PDB file of C-alpha atoms in Angstrom:
ATOM      1  CA  MET L   1      54.898 -77.688  61.241  1.00 43.00           C
ATOM      2  CA  GLN L   2      51.611 -77.651  62.702  1.00 44.00           C
ATOM      3  CA  SER L   3      49.536 -74.626  61.989  1.00 41.00           C
ATOM      4  CA  SER L   4      47.551 -72.920  64.370  1.00 39.00           C
ATOM      5  CA  PRO L   5      43.588 -73.233  63.958  1.00 41.00           C
ATOM      6  CA  LEU L   6      41.821 -70.242  62.443  1.00 36.00           C
ATOM      7  CA  PRO L   7      39.803 -68.446  64.573  1.00 38.00           C
ATOM      8  CA  VAL L   8      35.943 -69.315  64.462  1.00 37.00           C
ATOM      9  CA  ALA L   9      33.147 -66.555  63.977  1.00 37.00           C
ATOM     10  CA  ASP L  10      30.555 -66.515  66.690  1.00 38.00           C
ATOM     11  CA  PRO L  11      27.537 -66.804  64.497  1.00 37.00           C
ATOM     12  CA  THR L  12      25.605 -65.258  67.769  1.00 38.00           C
ATOM     13  CA  ARG L  13      27.413 -62.083  67.552  1.00 39.00           C
ATOM     14  CA  ASN L  14      26.583 -59.267  65.152  1.00 40.00           C
ATOM     15  CA  ALA L  15      29.461 -57.471  63.451  1.00 42.00           C
ATOM     16  CA  THR L  16      30.325 -54.188  65.183  1.00 48.00           C
ATOM     17  CA  ARG L  17      31.831 -50.926  63.788  1.00 49.00           C
ATOM     18  CA  GLN L  18      34.964 -52.146  65.393  1.00 49.00           C
ATOM     19  CA  ASP L  19      35.217 -55.174  63.339  1.00 47.00           C
ATOM     20  CA  THR L  20      34.501 -53.234  60.135  1.00 50.00           C
ATOM     21  CA  GLU L  21      37.000 -50.873  60.909  1.00 53.00           C
ATOM     22  CA  GLN L  22      39.543 -53.245  61.629  1.00 51.00           C
ATOM     23  CA  ALA L  23      38.759 -55.164  58.228  1.00 48.00           C
ATOM     24  CA  THR L  24      38.935 -51.839  56.109  1.00 60.00           C
ATOM     25  CA  GLN L  25      42.116 -50.684  57.747  1.00 69.00           C
ATOM     26  CA  ARG L  26      45.680 -51.573  58.067  1.00 76.00           C
ATOM     27  CA  PRO L  27      46.561 -53.743  61.300  1.00 80.00           C
ATOM     28  CA  PRO L  28      47.878 -52.021  63.994  1.00 75.00           C
ATOM     29  CA  GLN L  29      51.723 -52.573  64.046  1.00 82.00           C
ATOM     30  CA  LYS L  30      52.926 -50.091  66.833  1.00 85.00           C
ATOM     31  CA  ARG L  31      51.838 -50.053  70.443  1.00 87.00           C
ATOM     32  CA  VAL L  32      51.662 -47.109  72.631  1.00 87.00           C
ATOM     33  CA  GLU L  33      51.566 -47.157  76.547  1.00 90.00           C
ATOM     34  CA  ILE L  34      49.687 -44.324  78.021  1.00 90.00           C
ATOM     35  CA  ARG L  35      49.874 -43.182  81.694  1.00 92.00           C
ATOM     36  CA  TRP L  36      46.755 -42.106  83.049  1.00 92.00           C
ATOM     37  CA  ALA L  37      45.079 -40.521  86.320  1.00 95.00           C
ATOM     38  CA  ARG L  38      42.423 -43.121  87.415  1.00 95.00           C
ATOM     39  CA  ASP L  39      39.608 -40.851  86.856  1.00 95.00           C
ATOM     40  CA  ASP L  40      40.528 -39.936  83.368  1.00 94.00           C
ATOM     41  CA  TYR L  41      40.962 -43.781  82.457  1.00 94.00           C
ATOM     42  CA  GLN L  42      37.586 -44.269  83.928  1.00 95.00           C
ATOM     43  CA  ALA L  43      35.905 -41.334  81.907  1.00 94.00           C
ATOM     44  CA  VAL L  44      37.628 -42.610  78.540  1.00 93.00           C
ATOM     45  CA  VAL L  45      36.749 -46.354  78.850  1.00 94.00           C
ATOM     46  CA  HIS L  46      33.307 -44.948  79.767  1.00 92.00           C
ATOM     47  CA  LYS L  47      33.275 -42.956  76.421  1.00 90.00           C
ATOM     48  CA  ALA L  48      34.522 -45.903  74.452  1.00 91.00           C
ATOM     49  CA  GLN L  49      31.831 -48.222  75.909  1.00 90.00           C
ATOM     50  CA  ALA L  50      29.273 -45.701  75.089  1.00 87.00           C
ATOM     51  CA  CYS L  51      30.442 -45.487  71.305  1.00 86.00           C
ATOM     52  CA  GLY L  52      30.784 -49.459  71.172  1.00 88.00           C
ATOM     53  CA  LEU L  53      34.320 -49.365  70.592  1.00 90.00           C
ATOM     54  CA  THR L  54      37.524 -50.786  72.300  1.00 92.00           C
ATOM     55  CA  LEU L  55      39.634 -48.397  74.514  1.00 92.00           C
ATOM     56  CA  SER L  56      42.276 -48.754  71.487  1.00 90.00           C
ATOM     57  CA  ALA L  57      39.670 -47.989  68.549  1.00 90.00           C
ATOM     58  CA  PHE L  58      38.243 -44.947  70.492  1.00 91.00           C
ATOM     59  CA  ILE L  59      41.647 -43.523  70.964  1.00 92.00           C
ATOM     60  CA  ARG L  60      42.764 -44.106  67.508  1.00 90.00           C
ATOM     61  CA  ARG L  61      39.593 -42.529  66.018  1.00 91.00           C
ATOM     62  CA  ALA L  62      39.872 -39.743  68.591  1.00 90.00           C
ATOM     63  CA  THR L  63      43.494 -38.824  67.944  1.00 89.00           C
ATOM     64  CA  MET L  64      43.220 -39.291  64.234  1.00 87.00           C
ATOM     65  CA  GLY L  65      40.213 -37.185  63.791  1.00 86.00           C
ATOM     66  CA  ARG L  66      37.937 -39.779  62.724  1.00 85.00           C
ATOM     67  CA  ARG L  67      34.085 -39.789  63.390  1.00 80.00           C
ATOM     68  CA  ILE L  68      33.098 -41.062  66.662  1.00 82.00           C
ATOM     69  CA  THR L  69      29.245 -41.917  66.983  1.00 78.00           C
ATOM     70  CA  THR L  70      27.418 -42.897  70.382  1.00 79.00           C
ATOM     71  CA  LEU L  71      25.383 -45.934  70.236  1.00 78.00           C
ATOM     72  CA  THR L  72      22.609 -43.771  71.418  1.00 78.00           C
ATOM     73  CA  ASP L  73      22.639 -41.793  68.382  1.00 77.00           C
ATOM     74  CA  GLN L  74      23.052 -44.682  66.066  1.00 78.00           C
ATOM     75  CA  THR L  75      19.896 -46.212  67.760  1.00 82.00           C
ATOM     76  CA  ALA L  76      17.895 -42.829  67.897  1.00 82.00           C
ATOM     77  CA  ILE L  77      18.576 -42.428  63.840  1.00 81.00           C
ATOM     78  CA  ALA L  78      17.540 -46.136  63.267  1.00 83.00           C
ATOM     79  CA  GLU L  79      14.552 -45.552  65.415  1.00 84.00           C
ATOM     80  CA  LEU L  80      13.393 -42.469  63.672  1.00 83.00           C
ATOM     81  CA  ARG L  81      13.872 -43.629  60.380  1.00 81.00           C
ATOM     82  CA  ARG L  82      11.526 -46.739  60.992  1.00 84.00           C
ATOM     83  CA  LEU L  83       9.062 -44.478  62.540  1.00 82.00           C
ATOM     84  CA  GLY L  84       9.077 -42.228  59.225  1.00 79.00           C
ATOM     85  CA  GLY L  85       8.736 -45.490  57.118  1.00 78.00           C
ATOM     86  CA  LEU L  86       5.842 -46.703  59.608  1.00 78.00           C
ATOM     87  CA  LEU L  87       4.094 -42.971  59.375  1.00 77.00           C
ATOM     88  CA  LYS L  88       4.621 -42.881  55.418  1.00 74.00           C
ATOM     89  CA  HIS L  89       2.179 -46.142  55.248  1.00 73.00           C
ATOM     90  CA  LEU L  90      -0.429 -44.523  57.351  1.00 72.00           C
ATOM     91  CA  TYR L  91      -1.029 -41.890  54.892  1.00 70.00           C
ATOM     92  CA  PRO L  92      -4.584 -42.689  53.565  1.00 67.00           C
ATOM     93  CA  LYS L  93      -4.459 -43.371  49.721  1.00 68.00           C
ATOM     94  CA  GLN L  94      -8.108 -42.238  49.375  1.00 65.00           C
ATOM     95  CA  ALA L  95      -9.499 -38.748  49.776  1.00 64.00           C
ATOM     96  CA  HIS L  96     -10.714 -38.994  53.486  1.00 76.00           C
ATOM     97  CA  TRP L  97      -8.715 -36.533  54.593  1.00 77.00           C
ATOM     98  CA  THR L  98      -9.218 -32.854  54.252  1.00 80.00           C
ATOM     99  CA  ALA L  99      -6.384 -30.778  52.859  1.00 79.00           C
ATOM    100  CA  GLN L 100      -5.697 -29.278  56.085  1.00 83.00           C
ATOM    101  CA  GLU L 101      -5.065 -32.813  57.626  1.00 80.00           C
ATOM    102  CA  LYS L 102      -2.738 -33.704  54.859  1.00 80.00           C
ATOM    103  CA  LYS L 103      -0.987 -30.615  55.302  1.00 83.00           C
ATOM    104  CA  ARG L 104      -0.314 -31.216  59.056  1.00 82.00           C
ATOM    105  CA  TYR L 105       0.432 -34.845  58.416  1.00 81.00           C
ATOM    106  CA  TRP L 106       3.248 -34.041  55.708  1.00 82.00           C
ATOM    107  CA  ALA L 107       4.496 -31.212  57.925  1.00 85.00           C
ATOM    108  CA  GLY L 108       5.391 -33.631  60.696  1.00 82.00           C
ATOM    109  CA  TYR L 109       6.591 -36.177  58.341  1.00 82.00           C
ATOM    110  CA  GLU L 110       8.899 -33.632  57.048  1.00 85.00           C
ATOM    111  CA  GLN L 111       9.996 -32.438  60.705  1.00 84.00           C
ATOM    112  CA  LEU L 112      10.903 -36.356  61.511  1.00 82.00           C
ATOM    113  CA  LEU L 113      13.188 -36.475  58.603  1.00 82.00           C
ATOM    114  CA  GLU L 114      14.532 -32.919  59.481  1.00 84.00           C
ATOM    115  CA  VAL L 115      15.625 -34.336  63.131  1.00 82.00           C
ATOM    116  CA  VAL L 116      17.076 -37.237  61.226  1.00 80.00           C
ATOM    117  CA  LYS L 117      19.294 -35.086  59.115  1.00 81.00           C
ATOM    118  CA  ALA L 118      19.999 -32.674  62.302  1.00 81.00           C
ATOM    119  CA  ILE L 119      21.535 -35.802  64.171  1.00 77.00           C
ATOM    120  CA  GLU L 120      23.404 -36.998  61.185  1.00 75.00           C
ATOM    121  CA  ARG L 121      25.139 -33.630  60.647  1.00 76.00           C
ATOM    122  CA  ARG L 122      25.861 -33.336  64.011  1.00 71.00           C
ATOM    123  CA  LEU L 123      27.972 -36.679  63.960  1.00 63.00           C
TER     124      LEU L 123
END
């Protein structure tokens, strides 16, 4: 009996949320066919692509009430966190800034953190 070769992971491909989702859940066992109007089908495919999910994964998440995050939101959160980290390094350790300047700096930094938290809550 000849065994089938194991799939080889592509080292150039990053793991996606879809890969993680499939690894942590039971494997799908039932197949469902759905009839779509052409426009509705295209809209759902577009939404799935915007989230970086396959059509099946997107529909499963939507119907089961699970979180669906667009790639744009994920990218925005990551970028805002990166900017916040860089901004923290710009704060002078010496007393060259006036108290007013320091207060404005920290107010801006806290606003940035609030934006990140607001986006995360919306997800």
